[in-house]
Coordinates of C-alpha atoms in Angstrom, one line a residue:
Chain A
M49 CA -7.3 1.8 19.5
V50 CA -5.4 4.7 21.0
G51 CA -7.5 7.5 22.6
L52 CA -7.0 11.1 21.7
S53 CA -6.5 14.0 24.0
A54 CA -8.7 17.0 24.0
G55 CA -6.1 19.1 22.3
E56 CA -5.6 16.6 19.5
R57 CA -9.3 16.3 19.0
Q58 CA -9.5 20.1 18.7
F59 CA -6.8 20.0 16.1
I60 CA -8.6 17.4 14.0
Y61 CA -11.9 19.3 14.2
G62 CA -10.1 22.5 13.2
G63 CA -8.4 20.8 10.3
I64 CA -11.6 19.4 9.0
A65 CA -13.4 22.7 9.4
Q66 CA -10.5 24.5 7.5
D67 CA -10.4 21.8 4.8
L68 CA -6.9 20.7 5.6
R69 CA -6.6 17.3 7.4
S70 CA -3.7 16.0 9.4
D71 CA -2.0 14.5 6.3
G72 CA -2.6 17.5 4.1
R73 CA -5.7 16.1 2.3
Q74 CA -8.8 18.0 1.6
R75 CA -12.2 16.9 2.9
L76 CA -13.2 15.0 -0.2
Q77 CA -9.8 13.5 -1.2
F78 CA -9.0 9.8 -1.0
R79 CA -5.7 8.4 0.1
P80 CA -3.6 6.7 -2.6
I81 CA -5.2 3.5 -3.6
S82 CA -3.3 0.6 -5.0
V83 CA -4.7 -2.7 -6.2
Q84 CA -3.0 -6.1 -6.9
T85 CA -5.0 -8.9 -8.5
G86 CA -4.4 -12.7 -8.5
V87 CA -2.8 -12.7 -5.1
I88 CA -4.4 -16.1 -4.2
P89 CA -3.8 -18.5 -7.1
Q90 CA -6.0 -21.3 -5.7
A91 CA -9.1 -19.1 -5.6
N92 CA -11.2 -18.3 -8.7
G93 CA -10.4 -14.6 -8.2
S94 CA -8.6 -12.5 -5.7
A95 CA -7.4 -9.0 -5.1
R96 CA -5.6 -7.0 -2.5
A97 CA -6.5 -3.3 -2.0
T98 CA -4.6 -0.7 0.0
M99 CA -6.0 2.7 0.9
G100 CA -3.2 4.5 2.7
A101 CA -2.4 2.1 5.6
T102 CA -5.6 0.1 5.3
D103 CA -4.9 -3.2 3.7
V104 CA -7.5 -5.8 2.8
I105 CA -7.7 -9.0 0.7
A106 CA -10.7 -10.3 -1.1
S107 CA -11.0 -13.8 -2.6
I108 CA -13.7 -15.4 -4.6
K109 CA -14.4 -19.1 -4.8
A110 CA -17.1 -20.6 -7.1
E111 CA -18.8 -23.9 -6.5
L112 CA -21.6 -25.7 -8.2
G113 CA -24.8 -25.7 -6.2
K114 CA -28.6 -25.7 -6.4
P115 CA -30.5 -22.4 -6.7
A116 CA -33.0 -21.4 -4.1
P117 CA -36.5 -22.7 -4.9
L118 CA -38.0 -19.3 -4.9
R119 CA -35.4 -17.9 -7.3
P120 CA -34.6 -20.6 -9.8
D121 CA -33.1 -18.3 -12.3
K122 CA -30.5 -16.7 -10.0
G123 CA -27.2 -17.9 -8.6
K124 CA -26.2 -17.4 -5.0
V125 CA -23.5 -15.1 -3.6
S126 CA -22.5 -14.9 0.0
I127 CA -20.1 -12.4 1.5
F128 CA -18.2 -12.9 4.7
I129 CA -15.6 -10.7 6.2
D130 CA -13.0 -11.6 8.8
C131 CA -10.8 -9.2 10.8
S132 CA -7.4 -10.7 11.3
P133 CA -5.6 -10.2 14.6
T134 CA -2.6 -8.7 12.7
A135 CA -4.8 -5.6 12.2
A136 CA -5.3 -4.9 15.8
P137 CA -4.7 -6.9 19.0
V138 CA -8.4 -6.5 20.0
F139 CA -9.4 -8.7 17.0
E140 CA -7.8 -11.7 18.6
G141 CA -10.3 -14.6 19.2
R142 CA -13.8 -13.3 19.3
G143 CA -13.0 -9.7 19.6
G144 CA -13.3 -8.9 15.9
E145 CA -16.7 -10.7 15.5
E146 CA -18.9 -7.7 15.9
L147 CA -16.9 -5.6 13.4
S148 CA -16.8 -8.5 11.0
A149 CA -20.5 -9.1 11.2
E150 CA -21.2 -5.4 10.7
L151 CA -18.9 -5.2 7.6
S152 CA -20.4 -8.4 6.1
V153 CA -24.0 -7.2 6.5
G154 CA -23.0 -3.8 5.1
L155 CA -21.4 -5.2 2.0
Q156 CA -24.3 -7.5 1.4
R157 CA -26.6 -4.5 1.6
C158 CA -24.4 -2.5 -0.8
L159 CA -23.6 -5.2 -3.4
L160 CA -26.4 -7.7 -3.3
G161 CA -29.5 -5.5 -2.9
G162 CA -32.6 -6.8 -1.2
K163 CA -33.7 -10.3 -0.3
S164 CA -35.4 -11.0 -3.6
G165 CA -32.1 -10.3 -5.3
A166 CA -33.6 -7.2 -6.9
G167 CA -31.2 -4.3 -7.4
A168 CA -28.1 -6.3 -7.0
G169 CA -24.8 -4.8 -8.1
I170 CA -23.7 -8.3 -9.2
D171 CA -25.8 -9.8 -11.9
L172 CA -27.0 -13.1 -10.3
S173 CA -28.7 -14.4 -13.4
S174 CA -25.3 -14.8 -15.1
L175 CA -24.5 -17.5 -12.5
I176 CA -27.1 -19.9 -13.7
V177 CA -26.1 -23.1 -15.4
V178 CA -29.3 -25.1 -15.6
E179 CA -32.3 -23.2 -14.6
G180 CA -33.8 -24.5 -11.4
K181 CA -31.2 -27.2 -11.0
V182 CA -27.6 -26.1 -11.2
C183 CA -26.1 -22.8 -10.5
W184 CA -22.8 -21.3 -9.4
D185 CA -22.4 -20.4 -5.7
L186 CA -20.0 -17.5 -5.2
Y187 CA -18.3 -17.3 -1.8
I188 CA -16.7 -13.9 -1.4
D189 CA -14.3 -13.8 1.6
G190 CA -12.7 -10.6 2.8
L191 CA -9.7 -10.4 5.2
V192 CA -8.7 -7.2 6.9
I193 CA -4.9 -7.3 7.4
S194 CA -4.3 -3.7 8.5
S195 CA -6.9 -1.3 9.7
D196 CA -6.5 2.5 9.4
G197 CA -10.1 3.5 8.9
N198 CA -12.5 3.3 6.0
L199 CA -12.7 -0.5 5.9
L200 CA -15.9 -0.7 4.0
D201 CA -14.7 1.3 1.0
A202 CA -11.4 -0.7 0.9
L203 CA -13.3 -4.0 1.1
A204 CA -15.7 -3.0 -1.7
A205 CA -12.8 -1.9 -3.9
A206 CA -11.0 -5.2 -3.2
I207 CA -14.2 -7.2 -4.0
K208 CA -14.7 -5.2 -7.3
A209 CA -11.1 -6.0 -8.3
A210 CA -11.4 -9.6 -7.3
L211 CA -14.6 -10.0 -9.4
S212 CA -12.9 -8.6 -12.4
N213 CA -10.1 -11.1 -11.8
T214 CA -12.6 -14.0 -11.4
G215 CA -12.7 -16.7 -14.0
I216 CA -15.7 -19.1 -13.8
P217 CA -15.0 -22.4 -15.5
K218 CA -17.1 -23.1 -18.5
V219 CA -19.6 -25.8 -17.9
S220 CA -21.1 -28.2 -20.5
V221 CA -24.3 -29.8 -19.6
S222 CA -24.9 -33.3 -20.9
V223 CA -28.0 -33.5 -22.9
G224 CA -30.7 -36.1 -22.2
A225 CA -31.1 -35.7 -18.5
S226 CA -34.6 -36.3 -17.2
G227 CA -36.7 -33.6 -15.6
E228 CA -36.2 -34.7 -12.0
D229 CA -32.6 -35.8 -11.8
Q230 CA -29.6 -33.7 -11.3
P231 CA -28.1 -33.2 -14.8
E232 CA -24.6 -34.2 -15.5
V233 CA -22.3 -31.3 -15.7
D234 CA -18.8 -31.3 -17.0
V235 CA -16.6 -28.6 -15.5
S236 CA -13.9 -27.5 -17.9
D237 CA -10.4 -26.9 -16.5
E238 CA -9.2 -25.0 -19.5
E239 CA -11.8 -22.4 -20.5
F240 CA -12.9 -19.7 -18.2
M241 CA -15.6 -17.1 -18.4
Q242 CA -14.7 -13.7 -17.2
F243 CA -17.1 -12.0 -14.9
D244 CA -18.8 -8.8 -16.0
T245 CA -18.0 -6.2 -13.5
S246 CA -19.2 -3.0 -15.2
G247 CA -22.3 -3.0 -13.0
V248 CA -20.5 -3.6 -9.7
P249 CA -20.8 -0.5 -7.5
V250 CA -18.2 1.1 -5.3
V251 CA -18.8 2.2 -1.7
V252 CA -18.1 5.7 -0.6
T253 CA -18.2 6.3 3.2
L254 CA -18.9 9.9 4.4
T255 CA -17.9 10.5 8.0
K256 CA -19.6 13.5 9.7
V257 CA -17.2 15.3 12.1
G258 CA -18.7 18.4 13.6
R259 CA -20.5 20.2 10.8
H260 CA -18.5 18.8 7.8
Y261 CA -18.2 15.5 6.0
I262 CA -15.0 13.8 5.1
V263 CA -14.3 11.0 2.7
D264 CA -11.8 8.2 3.5
A265 CA -11.4 8.8 7.2
T266 CA -8.3 7.6 9.1
L267 CA -8.6 5.7 12.4
E268 CA -8.2 8.9 14.4
E269 CA -10.7 10.8 12.4
E270 CA -13.2 7.9 12.6
S271 CA -12.9 7.9 16.4
Q272 CA -14.2 11.5 16.4
M273 CA -17.2 10.9 14.1
S274 CA -20.7 11.6 15.1
S275 CA -22.2 9.5 12.4
A276 CA -21.2 8.0 9.0
V277 CA -23.2 7.3 5.9
S278 CA -21.9 4.7 3.4
V279 CA -23.4 5.0 -0.1
S280 CA -22.8 2.4 -2.8
V281 CA -22.9 4.1 -6.2
N282 CA -22.4 2.4 -9.6
R283 CA -20.9 3.6 -12.8
H284 CA -24.1 5.3 -14.0
G285 CA -24.4 7.3 -10.8
R286 CA -27.2 5.2 -9.4
V287 CA -27.4 4.5 -5.7
C288 CA -27.3 0.8 -5.0
G289 CA -27.2 0.7 -1.2
L290 CA -27.2 3.0 1.8
I291 CA -26.1 2.4 5.3
K292 CA -26.0 4.9 8.2
R293 CA -23.9 4.1 11.3
G294 CA -23.2 6.0 14.4
G295 CA -25.4 7.1 17.4
T296 CA -26.1 10.7 16.4
G297 CA -29.3 11.4 14.6
L298 CA -29.2 13.1 11.2
D299 CA -31.6 15.5 9.7
P300 CA -33.1 14.1 6.5
S301 CA -31.8 17.0 4.4
V302 CA -28.3 16.3 5.7
V303 CA -28.6 12.7 4.6
L304 CA -29.7 13.7 1.1
D305 CA -26.9 16.2 1.0
M306 CA -24.4 13.4 2.0
V307 CA -25.8 11.1 -0.7
S308 CA -25.2 13.7 -3.4
V309 CA -21.7 14.5 -2.1
A310 CA -21.0 10.7 -2.1
K311 CA -22.2 10.4 -5.7
H312 CA -19.8 13.2 -6.6
A313 CA -16.9 11.7 -4.8
S314 CA -17.6 8.3 -6.3
E315 CA -16.8 9.5 -9.8
T316 CA -13.2 10.1 -9.0
L317 CA -13.0 6.9 -7.0
I318 CA -14.4 4.8 -9.9
A319 CA -12.0 6.4 -12.3
V320 CA -9.0 5.7 -10.1
L321 CA -10.1 2.2 -9.2
D322 CA -10.7 1.3 -12.9
S323 CA -7.3 2.4 -13.9
E324 CA -5.7 0.6 -11.0
I325 CA -7.6 -2.6 -11.7
A326 CA -6.6 -2.4 -15.4
S327 CA -2.9 -1.9 -14.7
A328 CA -3.0 -4.7 -12.1
E329 CA -4.6 -7.0 -14.6
A330 CA -2.0 -6.0 -17.2
I331 CA 0.8 -6.8 -14.8
D332 CA -0.9 -10.2 -14.1
D333 CA -1.0 -10.9 -17.8
D334 CA 2.6 -10.0 -18.2
D335 CA 3.6 -12.3 -15.4
A336 CA 1.5 -15.1 -16.9
I337 CA 3.1 -14.9 -20.3
Chain B
M143 CA 2.8 2.4 14.1
R144 CA 1.2 2.8 10.7
E145 CA 3.5 2.2 7.9
L146 CA 3.5 4.4 4.8
H147 CA 2.5 2.4 1.8
V148 CA 3.9 3.7 -1.4
S149 CA 3.2 2.1 -4.7
L150 CA 6.0 2.7 -7.2
N151 CA 6.0 2.2 -10.9
Q152 CA 8.9 0.4 -12.6
T153 CA 11.2 3.4 -13.2
Q154 CA 10.6 4.6 -9.7
K155 CA 11.5 1.2 -8.3
V156 CA 14.7 1.2 -10.3
R157 CA 15.7 4.7 -9.1
L158 CA 15.0 3.7 -5.5
Q159 CA 17.1 0.6 -5.8
A160 CA 20.0 2.6 -7.2
A161 CA 19.7 5.2 -4.4
F162 CA 19.7 2.6 -1.6
Q163 CA 22.6 0.8 -3.3
H164 CA 24.6 4.1 -3.2
L165 CA 23.7 4.6 0.4
S166 CA 24.8 1.2 1.5
D167 CA 28.1 1.7 -0.5
I168 CA 28.8 5.0 1.3
G169 CA 27.8 3.4 4.6
S170 CA 30.1 0.5 4.2
Q171 CA 33.0 2.8 3.6
A172 CA 32.4 4.7 6.8
S173 CA 31.4 1.9 9.2
S174 CA 33.9 0.6 11.7
G175 CA 32.3 -2.4 13.3
L176 CA 31.7 -5.7 11.8
L177 CA 28.1 -6.3 10.8
V178 CA 26.8 -9.8 11.7
S179 CA 23.5 -11.6 11.4
V180 CA 22.2 -14.5 13.3
S181 CA 24.5 -17.5 13.4
D182 CA 27.5 -15.7 11.9
T183 CA 30.8 -16.5 13.5
I184 CA 32.5 -13.7 15.3
P185 CA 36.3 -13.7 14.8
V186 CA 38.1 -13.7 18.1
N187 CA 41.8 -14.0 18.7
N188 CA 42.2 -15.4 22.2
E189 CA 39.4 -17.9 22.8
D190 CA 40.1 -18.4 26.5
G191 CA 40.1 -14.9 27.7
I192 CA 37.0 -13.7 25.9
L193 CA 33.9 -12.8 27.8
K194 CA 30.8 -13.5 25.8
G195 CA 28.3 -10.7 26.2
H196 CA 24.8 -10.0 25.0
G197 CA 23.8 -11.3 21.6
T198 CA 26.5 -14.0 21.5
S199 CA 26.6 -17.7 22.4
E200 CA 29.0 -20.6 22.2
H201 CA 28.5 -23.1 19.4
D202 CA 31.0 -25.8 18.5
G203 CA 33.8 -24.0 20.3
Q204 CA 33.1 -20.8 18.3
V205 CA 31.5 -17.5 19.3
V206 CA 28.3 -17.2 17.3
A207 CA 26.0 -14.1 17.0
T208 CA 22.4 -14.6 18.0
L209 CA 21.3 -11.1 16.9
C210 CA 21.6 -9.0 13.8
G211 CA 23.8 -6.0 14.5
V212 CA 27.3 -4.6 15.0
V213 CA 30.0 -6.4 16.9
E214 CA 31.4 -4.3 19.7
R215 CA 34.5 -5.0 21.7
V216 CA 35.5 -3.5 25.1
N217 CA 38.7 -5.0 26.4
K218 CA 37.8 -8.7 26.9
L219 CA 34.1 -8.3 26.4
V220 CA 32.6 -9.1 23.0
Y221 CA 28.9 -8.3 22.4
V222 CA 26.5 -7.7 19.5
R223 CA 24.6 -4.4 19.6
A224 CA 21.3 -4.6 17.7
L225 CA 20.6 -1.7 15.4
R226 CA 16.8 -1.8 15.5
A227 CA 16.4 -2.2 19.2
R228 CA 13.4 -1.3 21.3
Y229 CA 13.6 2.1 23.0
K230 CA 16.2 2.0 25.7
P231 CA 15.7 4.9 28.1
E232 CA 18.5 6.7 29.8
V233 CA 18.4 9.3 32.6
G234 CA 17.9 12.8 31.2
D235 CA 16.0 11.7 28.0
I236 CA 13.3 13.9 26.8
I237 CA 10.2 11.9 26.0
V238 CA 6.7 12.4 24.9
G239 CA 4.0 10.1 26.4
R240 CA 0.3 9.6 26.7
V241 CA -1.5 9.3 30.0
I242 CA -3.3 6.0 30.2
E243 CA -4.2 5.8 33.9
I244 CA -4.4 8.0 37.0
A245 CA -3.2 6.1 40.1
P246 CA -2.9 7.4 43.7
K247 CA -0.5 10.4 43.6
R248 CA 0.9 9.5 40.2
W249 CA 0.1 9.4 36.5
K250 CA 0.9 6.3 34.3
L251 CA 2.1 7.1 30.8
E252 CA 2.5 5.0 27.8
I253 CA 5.9 5.7 26.2
N254 CA 6.6 2.8 23.7
F255 CA 8.6 0.9 26.3
S256 CA 8.1 -2.5 27.9
Q257 CA 6.5 -0.9 31.0
D258 CA 4.4 2.2 31.6
A259 CA 6.3 5.2 32.9
V260 CA 5.3 6.9 36.1
L261 CA 5.0 10.6 36.7
M262 CA 4.7 11.3 40.4
L263 CA 2.5 14.2 41.6
Q264 CA 5.5 15.6 43.3
S265 CA 7.4 15.7 40.1
M266 CA 4.9 18.0 38.5
N267 CA 4.4 21.7 38.9
L268 CA 1.1 22.7 40.5
P269 CA -1.1 25.1 38.4
D270 CA -0.7 27.9 40.8
G271 CA 3.0 27.6 40.7
I272 CA 3.6 27.7 44.4
Q273 CA 6.2 25.2 45.8
R274 CA 4.4 23.4 48.6
R275 CA 3.6 20.0 50.0
R276 CA 1.0 18.2 48.0
T277 CA -2.1 17.7 50.0
V278 CA -5.1 15.4 49.7
V279 CA -7.0 18.1 47.9
D280 CA -4.2 18.2 45.3
E281 CA -4.5 14.5 44.9
L282 CA -8.2 14.7 44.3
N283 CA -7.6 17.5 41.7
M284 CA -5.1 15.6 39.7
R285 CA -7.5 15.3 36.8
T286 CA -7.5 19.1 36.4
I287 CA -3.8 19.0 35.6
F288 CA -3.7 15.9 33.3
E289 CA -6.5 13.7 32.2
E290 CA -6.6 10.3 30.5
N291 CA -5.3 10.4 26.9
D292 CA -3.4 13.7 27.4
V293 CA -0.1 14.0 25.6
I294 CA 2.7 15.1 27.9
C295 CA 6.3 16.0 27.5
A296 CA 8.6 15.0 30.3
E297 CA 12.2 14.1 31.2
V298 CA 13.4 10.7 32.6
R299 CA 14.4 11.2 36.2
G300 CA 15.5 7.7 36.9
F301 CA 14.8 4.0 37.2
Q302 CA 13.1 2.1 40.1
H303 CA 14.5 -1.1 41.4
D304 CA 11.8 -3.0 39.4
G305 CA 12.9 -1.4 36.1
S306 CA 10.0 1.0 35.8
L307 CA 10.7 4.5 34.7
H308 CA 10.2 7.7 36.7
L309 CA 9.6 11.0 35.0
Q310 CA 9.7 14.6 36.0
A311 CA 8.1 17.6 34.4
R312 CA 9.1 20.4 36.7
S313 CA 10.3 22.9 34.1
Q314 CA 8.2 25.3 32.1
K315 CA 9.0 23.7 28.8
Y316 CA 7.5 20.3 30.0
G317 CA 3.9 19.7 30.4
K318 CA 0.7 19.1 28.4
L319 CA 0.9 19.4 24.7
E320 CA -2.1 20.7 22.8
R321 CA -2.9 22.1 19.4
G322 CA -1.0 19.8 17.3
Q323 CA -0.6 16.2 16.2
L324 CA 1.4 13.2 17.6
L325 CA 3.4 11.0 15.3
R326 CA 4.9 7.6 16.1
V327 CA 8.2 6.6 14.5
P328 CA 10.5 3.7 15.3
A329 CA 12.5 4.7 18.4
Y330 CA 15.9 3.9 16.9
L331 CA 15.6 6.6 14.3
V332 CA 15.7 9.4 16.9
K333 CA 19.3 9.9 18.0
R334 CA 20.2 11.6 21.3
R335 CA 21.2 15.2 20.7
K336 CA 21.7 18.3 22.8
Q337 CA 18.4 19.8 21.8
H338 CA 15.1 18.0 21.5
F339 CA 12.8 21.0 21.6
H340 CA 12.8 22.9 18.4
D341 CA 11.0 26.1 17.9
L342 CA 10.8 26.6 14.2
E343 CA 10.2 30.3 14.0
Q344 CA 9.9 30.6 10.3
Y345 CA 7.0 28.2 10.4
G346 CA 5.5 29.1 13.8
V347 CA 5.7 25.4 14.7
D348 CA 6.9 23.6 17.8
L349 CA 8.7 20.4 17.1
I350 CA 9.6 18.0 20.0
L351 CA 11.6 14.9 19.1
G352 CA 10.9 12.4 21.9
C353 CA 13.7 9.9 22.3
N354 CA 11.1 7.2 22.6
G355 CA 9.9 7.7 19.0
F356 CA 6.9 9.9 19.8
I357 CA 7.2 13.2 17.8
W358 CA 5.0 16.1 18.5
V359 CA 4.4 18.7 15.8
G360 CA 2.2 21.6 17.0
E361 CA 1.5 25.2 17.0
H362 CA 4.0 27.4 18.8
V363 CA 2.8 28.0 22.4
V364 CA 4.4 30.5 24.6
P365 CA 5.2 28.9 28.0
A366 CA 3.1 31.0 30.3
D367 CA 3.9 31.5 34.0
N368 CA 1.4 30.9 36.7
E369 CA -1.6 30.4 34.4
M370 CA -4.7 29.5 36.3
V371 CA -6.6 26.7 34.5
E372 CA -10.1 28.1 34.4
D373 CA -13.3 26.1 33.8
Q374 CA -14.1 26.8 30.2
E375 CA -17.6 26.3 28.9
S376 CA -16.8 27.4 25.5
T377 CA -19.4 27.5 22.8
L378 CA -19.0 26.3 19.3
K379 CA -18.2 29.8 18.1
D380 CA -15.5 30.2 20.6
K381 CA -14.0 26.9 19.7
E382 CA -14.1 27.9 16.0
Q383 CA -12.3 31.1 16.7
S384 CA -9.6 29.3 18.6
Y385 CA -8.8 26.9 15.8
T386 CA -5.2 27.0 14.6
P387 CA -4.8 29.5 11.7
L388 CA -4.7 28.0 8.3
E389 CA -1.1 29.2 7.5
I390 CA 0.4 27.5 10.6
R391 CA -1.8 24.5 10.0
Q392 CA -0.3 24.1 6.6
N393 CA 3.2 24.3 8.0
I394 CA 2.3 21.7 10.7
C395 CA 1.0 19.3 8.1
R396 CA 4.0 19.8 5.9
I397 CA 6.4 19.1 8.7
A398 CA 4.4 16.1 9.9
N399 CA 4.5 14.7 6.4
S400 CA 8.3 15.2 6.2
V401 CA 8.6 13.2 9.5
R402 CA 6.4 10.4 8.1
L403 CA 8.4 10.3 4.9
I404 CA 11.8 10.2 6.6
S405 CA 10.7 7.5 8.9
A406 CA 9.3 5.5 6.0
L407 CA 12.6 5.7 4.2
G408 CA 14.4 4.6 7.4
F409 CA 16.7 7.7 7.7
A410 CA 17.6 9.2 11.0
I411 CA 15.2 11.9 12.1
S412 CA 16.9 15.2 12.9
V413 CA 15.6 18.8 12.7
D414 CA 17.9 19.5 9.7
A415 CA 16.6 16.6 7.7
I416 CA 13.0 17.5 8.5
I417 CA 13.4 21.2 7.5
D418 CA 15.3 20.2 4.4
T419 CA 12.6 17.9 3.2
A420 CA 9.9 20.5 4.0
E421 CA 11.8 23.2 2.2
A422 CA 12.4 21.0 -0.8
S423 CA 8.7 20.2 -1.1
K424 CA 7.8 23.9 -0.8
S425 CA 10.3 24.9 -3.5
S426 CA 9.2 22.2 -5.9
N427 CA 5.6 23.3 -5.3
I428 CA 4.5 19.9 -4.3
D429 CA 1.1 19.8 -2.6
I430 CA 1.2 18.8 1.1
K431 CA -0.7 15.5 0.5
D432 CA 1.6 14.7 -2.5
M433 CA 4.5 14.6 -0.2
L434 CA 3.5 11.1 0.7
G435 CA 3.3 10.1 -2.9
A436 CA 5.7 7.9 -4.9
E437 CA 7.5 10.6 -6.8
F438 CA 8.6 12.7 -3.8
Y439 CA 9.5 9.5 -1.9
V440 CA 12.1 8.6 -4.6
Q441 CA 13.3 12.2 -4.9
T442 CA 13.9 12.4 -1.2
A443 CA 16.0 9.2 -1.3
E444 CA 18.0 10.6 -4.2
R445 CA 18.6 13.9 -2.4
E446 CA 19.8 12.0 0.7
V447 CA 22.4 10.2 -1.5
Q448 CA 23.6 13.6 -2.8
K449 CA 23.9 15.0 0.7
R450 CA 25.9 12.0 1.9
I451 CA 28.3 12.1 -1.0
S452 CA 29.0 15.8 -0.5
L453 CA 29.5 15.1 3.2
L454 CA 32.0 12.4 2.5
K455 CA 33.9 14.6 0.0
K456 CA 34.1 17.3 2.7
K457 CA 35.5 14.8 5.2
R458 CA 38.2 13.7 2.8
G459 CA 39.1 16.9 1.1

């Protein structure tokens, strides 16, 4: 990542203080978002999201598995992010591992809730086939192709779009299986069940630069941040997850203020994202026909 | 370099296709050389007397291109000149670079070239302006002149025997650039002209088109003579007061967005094109951030078509 001179840093600070950033946006405006769905035909669901120059792909694969013994009525979801070396030369080999781990954990916090599965953005009980024996395991994989800041928001948007594109095959359970054995399940190739994504939250990252917060920071703006708070908000305005990054401490009142600002910004983001996903799905349907 | 991603709807895609089609038609009328791509045969008259230059090779007794570009002939030499080449420096080029290292008696700058350029301490004016021999104390105080990550404007002085570039920044107009933003565009879009420093008075903005593809857009600074660099322990309030005024900042952002737009469309970057785009966006009351949107993207392409058609008519008639 390129460093910035003192003069350029001053310019960025001044811009954020005066509500006019380097590309003309205001503090709480997002870059243009575009979404394409169905980019990976072999996966159950996939989507590609771009926010300005940040480009990410999310893919979802569903496999049959056994639910955890402590939670027999819930399916399993695992999220894993990978930073491709095409995004930055530093991601070659093991260089991108730290960032990938941070993003994976962050998304798990935001979308999956706590360890017991409570408060999850994704409804895990809809993944159950036979309670206690057979459930769907969702493997959500994200790939960062081009990085220009705000990776968490872009990945969450891509995952939301991929989930709405996901088709889980219909399963018919053969009757007459005994209590202990694994029941016979027949996975249909034809019929698919669409995933319900109305409850999936979006992530809004607020980056604090100087005394002001900005939404959707570019790479240069992120290099100047003192701290960042990522809030995942769902359609009803409920906070589903909260992460704070960055070394500088924040006063609790500032954190609460940032959460409310993020809630406000998420309304526009959810509206734009929904319309983008709808138009992407429409194009998909047109192509399929 | 970060590419501009524009998502176009169906009508916009059609309009853009039509505009690019027009441009290539106009271009093919005007071009003189033969465009070749890899493995195209180059027509040569006298096979024996031909010298095969860069970008060509012999295959089955025929001269075949190994690059995509224009065929150039100079007497008996035939070579292919690539259009999208890396930055090729020449003596006297004005370039903008970023300091990445401070070495004994020199600064190393990154300039989008295969090697780092070198700015010697002797090739730089001292802060007190006196012409004297550089002493050891000067060498220890190099950091007070330029630090790491500083953006500098300089001129190419010459090449060393190992191919590295030497720069000089002895004039008042060269030196550290502050209070603005640096943009990176492909180097082949910036053509060599007489003037690379542009002081846009109506905007209060300084525009420096570096030949290496680094473009600086910043607030207009008056080149001061003999300014002593003081130690500034400025407080937050001082810093706030010294921020660029909003009016000038808006102009800087507008011009920066015009540069981003023109480079995304692949048009040559010149002051006239930048000012035209900025003026067009102002007159159509387009918001600064909407300049990077799909609609203005297509409109700019169409406007370029109109401009080239009128230019062609003037040439003929």
